[in-house]
Short mmCIF file of C-alpha atoms and ligand atoms in Angstrom, two decimals:
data_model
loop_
_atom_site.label_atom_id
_atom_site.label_comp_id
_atom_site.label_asym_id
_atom_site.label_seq_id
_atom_site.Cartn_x
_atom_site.Cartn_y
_atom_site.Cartn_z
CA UNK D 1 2.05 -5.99 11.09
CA UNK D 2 -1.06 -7.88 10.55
CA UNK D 3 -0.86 -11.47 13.57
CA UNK D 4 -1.29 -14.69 11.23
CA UNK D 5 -4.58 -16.33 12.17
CA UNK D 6 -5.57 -19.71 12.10
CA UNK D 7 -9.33 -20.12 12.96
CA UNK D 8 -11.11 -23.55 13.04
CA UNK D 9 -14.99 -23.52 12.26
CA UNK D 10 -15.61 -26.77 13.82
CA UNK D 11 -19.41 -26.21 12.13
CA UNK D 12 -22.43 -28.51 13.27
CA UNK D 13 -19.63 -31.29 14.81
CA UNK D 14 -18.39 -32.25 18.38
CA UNK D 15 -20.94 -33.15 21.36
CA UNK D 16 -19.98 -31.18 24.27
CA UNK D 17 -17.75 -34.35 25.32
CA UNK D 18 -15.81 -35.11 21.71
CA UNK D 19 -15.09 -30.78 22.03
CA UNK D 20 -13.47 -31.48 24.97
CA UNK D 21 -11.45 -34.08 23.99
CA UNK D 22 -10.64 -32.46 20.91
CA UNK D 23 -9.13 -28.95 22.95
CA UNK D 24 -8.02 -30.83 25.51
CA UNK D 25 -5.81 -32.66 22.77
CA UNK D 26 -5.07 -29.22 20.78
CA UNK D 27 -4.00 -27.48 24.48
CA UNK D 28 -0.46 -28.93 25.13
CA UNK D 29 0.19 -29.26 21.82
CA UNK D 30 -0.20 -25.77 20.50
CA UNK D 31 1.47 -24.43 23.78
CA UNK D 32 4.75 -22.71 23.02
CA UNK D 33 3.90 -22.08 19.15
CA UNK D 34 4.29 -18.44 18.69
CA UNK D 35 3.29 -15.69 16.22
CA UNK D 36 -0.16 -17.38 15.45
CA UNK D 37 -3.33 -16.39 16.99
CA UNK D 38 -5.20 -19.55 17.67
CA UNK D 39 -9.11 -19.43 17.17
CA UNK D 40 -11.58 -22.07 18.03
CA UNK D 41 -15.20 -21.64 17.09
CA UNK D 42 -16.89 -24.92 18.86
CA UNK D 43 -21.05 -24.92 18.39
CA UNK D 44 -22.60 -23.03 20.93
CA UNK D 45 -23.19 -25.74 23.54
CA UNK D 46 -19.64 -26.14 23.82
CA UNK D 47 -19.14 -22.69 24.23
CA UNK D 48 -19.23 -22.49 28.02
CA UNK D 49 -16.62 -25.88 28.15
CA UNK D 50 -14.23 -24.67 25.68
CA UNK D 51 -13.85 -21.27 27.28
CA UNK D 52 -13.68 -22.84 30.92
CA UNK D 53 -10.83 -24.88 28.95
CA UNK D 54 -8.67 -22.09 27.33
CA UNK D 55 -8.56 -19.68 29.92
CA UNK D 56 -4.85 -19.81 30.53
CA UNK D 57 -4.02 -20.14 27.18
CA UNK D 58 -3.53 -18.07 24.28
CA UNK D 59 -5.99 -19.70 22.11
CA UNK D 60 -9.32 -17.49 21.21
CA UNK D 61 -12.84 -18.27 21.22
CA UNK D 62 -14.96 -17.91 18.56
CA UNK D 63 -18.90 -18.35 17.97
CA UNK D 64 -20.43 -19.61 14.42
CA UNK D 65 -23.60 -16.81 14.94
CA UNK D 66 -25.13 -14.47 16.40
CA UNK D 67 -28.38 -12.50 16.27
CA UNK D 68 -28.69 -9.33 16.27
CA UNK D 69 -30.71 -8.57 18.86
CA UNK D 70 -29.57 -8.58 22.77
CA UNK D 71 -32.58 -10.40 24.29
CA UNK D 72 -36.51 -10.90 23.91
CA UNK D 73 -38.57 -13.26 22.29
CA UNK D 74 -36.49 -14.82 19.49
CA UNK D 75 -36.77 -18.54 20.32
CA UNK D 76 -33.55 -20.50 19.72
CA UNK D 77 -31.27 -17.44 19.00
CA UNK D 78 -28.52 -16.16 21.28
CA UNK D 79 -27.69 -13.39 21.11
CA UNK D 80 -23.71 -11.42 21.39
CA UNK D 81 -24.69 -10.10 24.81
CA UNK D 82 -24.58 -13.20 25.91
CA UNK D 83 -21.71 -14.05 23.84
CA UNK D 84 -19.60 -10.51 24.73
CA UNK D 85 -16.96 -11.40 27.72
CA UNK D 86 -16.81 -15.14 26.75
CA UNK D 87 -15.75 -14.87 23.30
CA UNK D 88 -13.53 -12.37 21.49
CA UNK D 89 -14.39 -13.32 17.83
CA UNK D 90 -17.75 -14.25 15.97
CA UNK D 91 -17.91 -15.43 12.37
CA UNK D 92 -20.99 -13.70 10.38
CA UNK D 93 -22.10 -14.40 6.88
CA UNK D 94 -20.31 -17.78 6.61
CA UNK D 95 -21.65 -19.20 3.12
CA UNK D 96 -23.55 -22.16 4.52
CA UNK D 97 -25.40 -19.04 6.80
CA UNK D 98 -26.48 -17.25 3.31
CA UNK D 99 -27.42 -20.52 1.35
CA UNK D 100 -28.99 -22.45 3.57
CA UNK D 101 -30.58 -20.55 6.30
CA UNK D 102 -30.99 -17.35 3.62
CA UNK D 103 -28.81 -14.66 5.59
CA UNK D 104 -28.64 -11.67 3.23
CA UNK D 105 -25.93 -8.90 3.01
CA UNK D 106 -28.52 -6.82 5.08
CA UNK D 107 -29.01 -8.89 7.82
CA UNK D 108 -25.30 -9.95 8.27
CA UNK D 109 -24.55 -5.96 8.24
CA UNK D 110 -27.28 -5.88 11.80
CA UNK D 111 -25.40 -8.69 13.11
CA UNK D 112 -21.84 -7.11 12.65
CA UNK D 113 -23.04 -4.07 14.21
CA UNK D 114 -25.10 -5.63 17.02
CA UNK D 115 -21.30 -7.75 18.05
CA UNK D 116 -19.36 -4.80 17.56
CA UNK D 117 -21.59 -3.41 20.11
CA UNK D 118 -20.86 -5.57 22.59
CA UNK D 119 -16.97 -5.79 21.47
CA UNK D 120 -17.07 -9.06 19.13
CA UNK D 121 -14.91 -8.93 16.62
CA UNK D 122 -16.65 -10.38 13.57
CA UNK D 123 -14.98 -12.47 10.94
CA UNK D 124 -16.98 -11.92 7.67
CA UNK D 125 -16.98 -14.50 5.50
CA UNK D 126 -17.72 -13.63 1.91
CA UNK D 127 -17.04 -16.01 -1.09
CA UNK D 128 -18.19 -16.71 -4.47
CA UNK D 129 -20.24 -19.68 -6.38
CA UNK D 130 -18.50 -21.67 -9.02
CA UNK D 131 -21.65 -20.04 -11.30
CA UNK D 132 -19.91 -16.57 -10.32
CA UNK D 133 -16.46 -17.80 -10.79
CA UNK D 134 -16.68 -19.10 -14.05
CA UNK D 135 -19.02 -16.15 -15.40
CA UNK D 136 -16.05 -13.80 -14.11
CA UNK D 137 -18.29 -11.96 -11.12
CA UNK D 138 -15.98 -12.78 -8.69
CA UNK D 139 -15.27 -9.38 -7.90
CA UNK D 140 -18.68 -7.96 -8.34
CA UNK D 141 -20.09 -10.24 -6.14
CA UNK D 142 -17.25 -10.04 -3.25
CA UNK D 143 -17.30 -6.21 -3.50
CA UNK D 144 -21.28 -5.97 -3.53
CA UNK D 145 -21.33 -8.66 -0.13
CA UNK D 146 -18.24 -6.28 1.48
CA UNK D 147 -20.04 -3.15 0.57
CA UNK D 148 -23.56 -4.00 1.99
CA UNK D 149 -22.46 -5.87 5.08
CA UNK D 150 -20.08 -2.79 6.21
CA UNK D 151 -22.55 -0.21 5.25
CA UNK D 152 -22.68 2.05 8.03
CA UNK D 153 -19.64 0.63 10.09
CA UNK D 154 -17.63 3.18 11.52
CA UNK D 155 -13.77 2.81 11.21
CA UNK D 156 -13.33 2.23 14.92
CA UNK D 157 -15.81 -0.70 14.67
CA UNK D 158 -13.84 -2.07 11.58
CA UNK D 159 -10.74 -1.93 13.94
CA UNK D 160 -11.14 -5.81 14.85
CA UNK D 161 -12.72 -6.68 11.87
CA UNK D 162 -11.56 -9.94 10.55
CA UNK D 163 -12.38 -11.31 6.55
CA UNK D 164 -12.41 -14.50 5.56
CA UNK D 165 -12.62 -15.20 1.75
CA UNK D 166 -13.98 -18.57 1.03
CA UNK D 167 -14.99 -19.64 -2.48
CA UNK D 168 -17.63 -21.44 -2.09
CA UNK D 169 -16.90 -24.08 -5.01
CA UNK D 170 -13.77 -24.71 -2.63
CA UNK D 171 -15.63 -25.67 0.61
CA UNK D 172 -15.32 -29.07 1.85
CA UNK D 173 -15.27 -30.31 -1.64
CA UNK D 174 -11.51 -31.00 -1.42
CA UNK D 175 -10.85 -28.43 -4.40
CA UNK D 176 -8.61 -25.27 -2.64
CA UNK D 177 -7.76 -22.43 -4.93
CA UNK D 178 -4.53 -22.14 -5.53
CA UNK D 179 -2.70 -19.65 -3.79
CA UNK D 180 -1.33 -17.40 -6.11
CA UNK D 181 -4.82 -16.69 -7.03
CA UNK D 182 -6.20 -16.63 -3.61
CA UNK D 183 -3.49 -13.70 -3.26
CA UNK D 184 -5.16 -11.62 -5.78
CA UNK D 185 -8.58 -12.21 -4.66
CA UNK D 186 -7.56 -10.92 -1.41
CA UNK D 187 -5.73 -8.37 -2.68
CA UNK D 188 -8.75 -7.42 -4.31
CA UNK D 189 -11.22 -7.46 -1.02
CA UNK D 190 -8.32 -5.31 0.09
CA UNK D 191 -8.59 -2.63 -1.76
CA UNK D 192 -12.15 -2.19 -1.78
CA UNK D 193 -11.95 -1.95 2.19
CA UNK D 194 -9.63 1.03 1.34
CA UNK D 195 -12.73 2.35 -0.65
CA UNK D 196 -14.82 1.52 1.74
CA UNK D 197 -12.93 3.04 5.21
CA UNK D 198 -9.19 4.34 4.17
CA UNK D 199 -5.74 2.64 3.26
CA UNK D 200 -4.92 2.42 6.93
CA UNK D 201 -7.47 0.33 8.20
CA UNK D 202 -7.59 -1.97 4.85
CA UNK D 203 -3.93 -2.55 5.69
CA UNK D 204 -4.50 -3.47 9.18
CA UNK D 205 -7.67 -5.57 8.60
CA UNK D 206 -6.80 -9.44 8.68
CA UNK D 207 -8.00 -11.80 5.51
CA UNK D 208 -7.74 -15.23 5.74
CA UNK D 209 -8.72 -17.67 3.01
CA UNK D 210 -10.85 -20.53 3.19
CA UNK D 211 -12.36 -23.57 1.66
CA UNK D 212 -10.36 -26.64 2.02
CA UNK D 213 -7.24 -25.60 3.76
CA UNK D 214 -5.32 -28.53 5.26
CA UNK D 215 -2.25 -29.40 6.36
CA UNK D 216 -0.79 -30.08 2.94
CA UNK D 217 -1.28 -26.56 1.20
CA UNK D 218 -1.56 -24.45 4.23
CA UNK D 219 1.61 -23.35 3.74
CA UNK D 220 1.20 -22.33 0.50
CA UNK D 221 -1.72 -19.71 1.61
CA UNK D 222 -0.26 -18.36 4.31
CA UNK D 223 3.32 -17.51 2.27
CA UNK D 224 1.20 -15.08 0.27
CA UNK D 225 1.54 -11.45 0.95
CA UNK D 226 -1.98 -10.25 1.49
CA UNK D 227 -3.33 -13.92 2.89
CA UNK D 228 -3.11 -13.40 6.87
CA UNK D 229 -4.10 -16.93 8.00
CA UNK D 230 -7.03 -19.59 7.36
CA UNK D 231 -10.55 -20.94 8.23
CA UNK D 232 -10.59 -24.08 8.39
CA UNK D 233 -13.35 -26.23 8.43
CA UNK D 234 -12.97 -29.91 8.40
CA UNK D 235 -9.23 -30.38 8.70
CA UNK D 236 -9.83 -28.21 12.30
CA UNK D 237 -11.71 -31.46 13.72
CA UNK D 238 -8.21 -33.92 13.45
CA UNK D 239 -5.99 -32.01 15.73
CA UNK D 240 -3.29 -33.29 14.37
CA UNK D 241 -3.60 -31.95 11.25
CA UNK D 242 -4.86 -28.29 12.67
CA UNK D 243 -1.86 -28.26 15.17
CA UNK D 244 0.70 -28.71 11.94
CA UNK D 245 -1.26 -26.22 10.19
CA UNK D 246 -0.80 -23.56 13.11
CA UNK D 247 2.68 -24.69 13.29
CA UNK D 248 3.35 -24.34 9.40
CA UNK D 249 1.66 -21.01 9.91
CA UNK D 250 3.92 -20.37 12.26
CA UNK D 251 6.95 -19.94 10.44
CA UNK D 252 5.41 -19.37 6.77
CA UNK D 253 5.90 -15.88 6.43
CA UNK D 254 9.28 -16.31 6.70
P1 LIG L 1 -13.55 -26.82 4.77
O1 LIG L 1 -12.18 -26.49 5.32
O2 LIG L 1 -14.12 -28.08 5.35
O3 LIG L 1 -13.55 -26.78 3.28
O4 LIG L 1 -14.53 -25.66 5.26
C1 LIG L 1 -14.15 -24.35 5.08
C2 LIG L 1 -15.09 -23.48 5.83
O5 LIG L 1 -16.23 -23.33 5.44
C3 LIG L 1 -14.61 -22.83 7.05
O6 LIG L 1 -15.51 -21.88 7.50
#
């Protein structure tokens, strides 16, 4: 049985003070909510305040990047040995990583390997462009981004692998797929992590969807078969909203 996830990418938001206030308003309320696993990927000021705040909770901590090497002369990089014991989860290859600061397949493949090292789990975000989408390379280019970035992971290291699939035409423009069709997307990525490691780990390996998720079609994701939970992006900064979402996670798989 694959754990529902909900995971908020709070991106470039919250000074160390609103991320604070913001867990310290998520805290109470999530407490009690069961059969979600509750991640929280602040910026990575906050990181040291956030984890100080969760300790005694369930919730998870998550960082936004990583580089992939553990220390040296790589000014304004940090690196996942100093992320390892602090966080459990890191997100690699998020779209806004590959278009606007240029990560490639290759280089998100060094940083999963460099976390797994130091026992990060990473959350791989792959996702199309509305170009791709509508040319019908959806699947070309979410196999080819799966392919490279795993190339040389061993099953072992694939054990806490997380995926996210996020469209990237669906990204804070308000526009979520729908999730019947977000169902066989994933079910797609799904298979070709059976091609890519074996049957048993693709059916172990959570994949959340992305791109939009709030706390009016949450529901409607996480009801799907092969959809195992959500990013969320901008909705994950009201904590109202994200604390219905976890709790409509909570009971949407029925
Ligand atoms: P939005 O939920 O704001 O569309 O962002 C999704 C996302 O990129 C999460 O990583």
């Amino acid at each position: 049985m694959r754990k529902v996830m909900i995971a908020a990418n709070w991106k470039m938001n919250t000074t160390p003070r609103e991320a604070q206030t913001l867990v310290s308003q998520l805290l109470p309320a999530l407490d009690g909510i069961t059969g979600v696993e509750v991640l929280l990927c602040p910026p990575f000021i906050s990181t040291v305040v956030v984890s100080e705040l969760i300790k005694n909770s369930g919730v998870r901590l998550g960082a936004q990047n990583t580089y992939f090497e553990d220390k040296g002369a790589f000014t304004g990089e940090i690196s996942p040995a100093m992320l390892a014991g602090m966080c459990q989860y890191v997100l690699l290859g998020h779209s806004e990583r590959r278009g606007l600061f240029g990560e490639s397949n290759q280089i998100v493949n060094r940083k999963i390997k460099a976390a797994a090292k130091h026992a990060l789990n990473p959350v791989l975000c792959v996702g199309e462009s509305l170009e791709d989408n509508d040319a019908g390379r959806t699947e070309d280019v979410l196999g080819a981004q799966l392919r490279q970035s795993l190339e040389g992971i061993s099953i072992a290291e694939a054990r806490g692998l997380v995926v996210a699939y996020e469209p990237i035409w669906a990204i804070g423009t308000g526009r979520a797929a729908g999730g019947a069709q977000a169902n066989v997307t994933i079910g797609m990525l799904r298979r070709t992590l059976a091609g890519i490691f074996d049957e048993a780990t693709a059916a172990s390996v959570r994949i959340l969807y992305g791109g939009s998720a709030n706390g009016a079609n949450i529901a409607e994701f996480v009801s799907q078969p092969e959809i195992d939970g959500a990013l969320v992006g901008g909705a994950s900064l009201k904590a109202d909203e994200f604390v219905s979402m976890v709790k409509q996670a909570s009971t949407a798989k029925g």
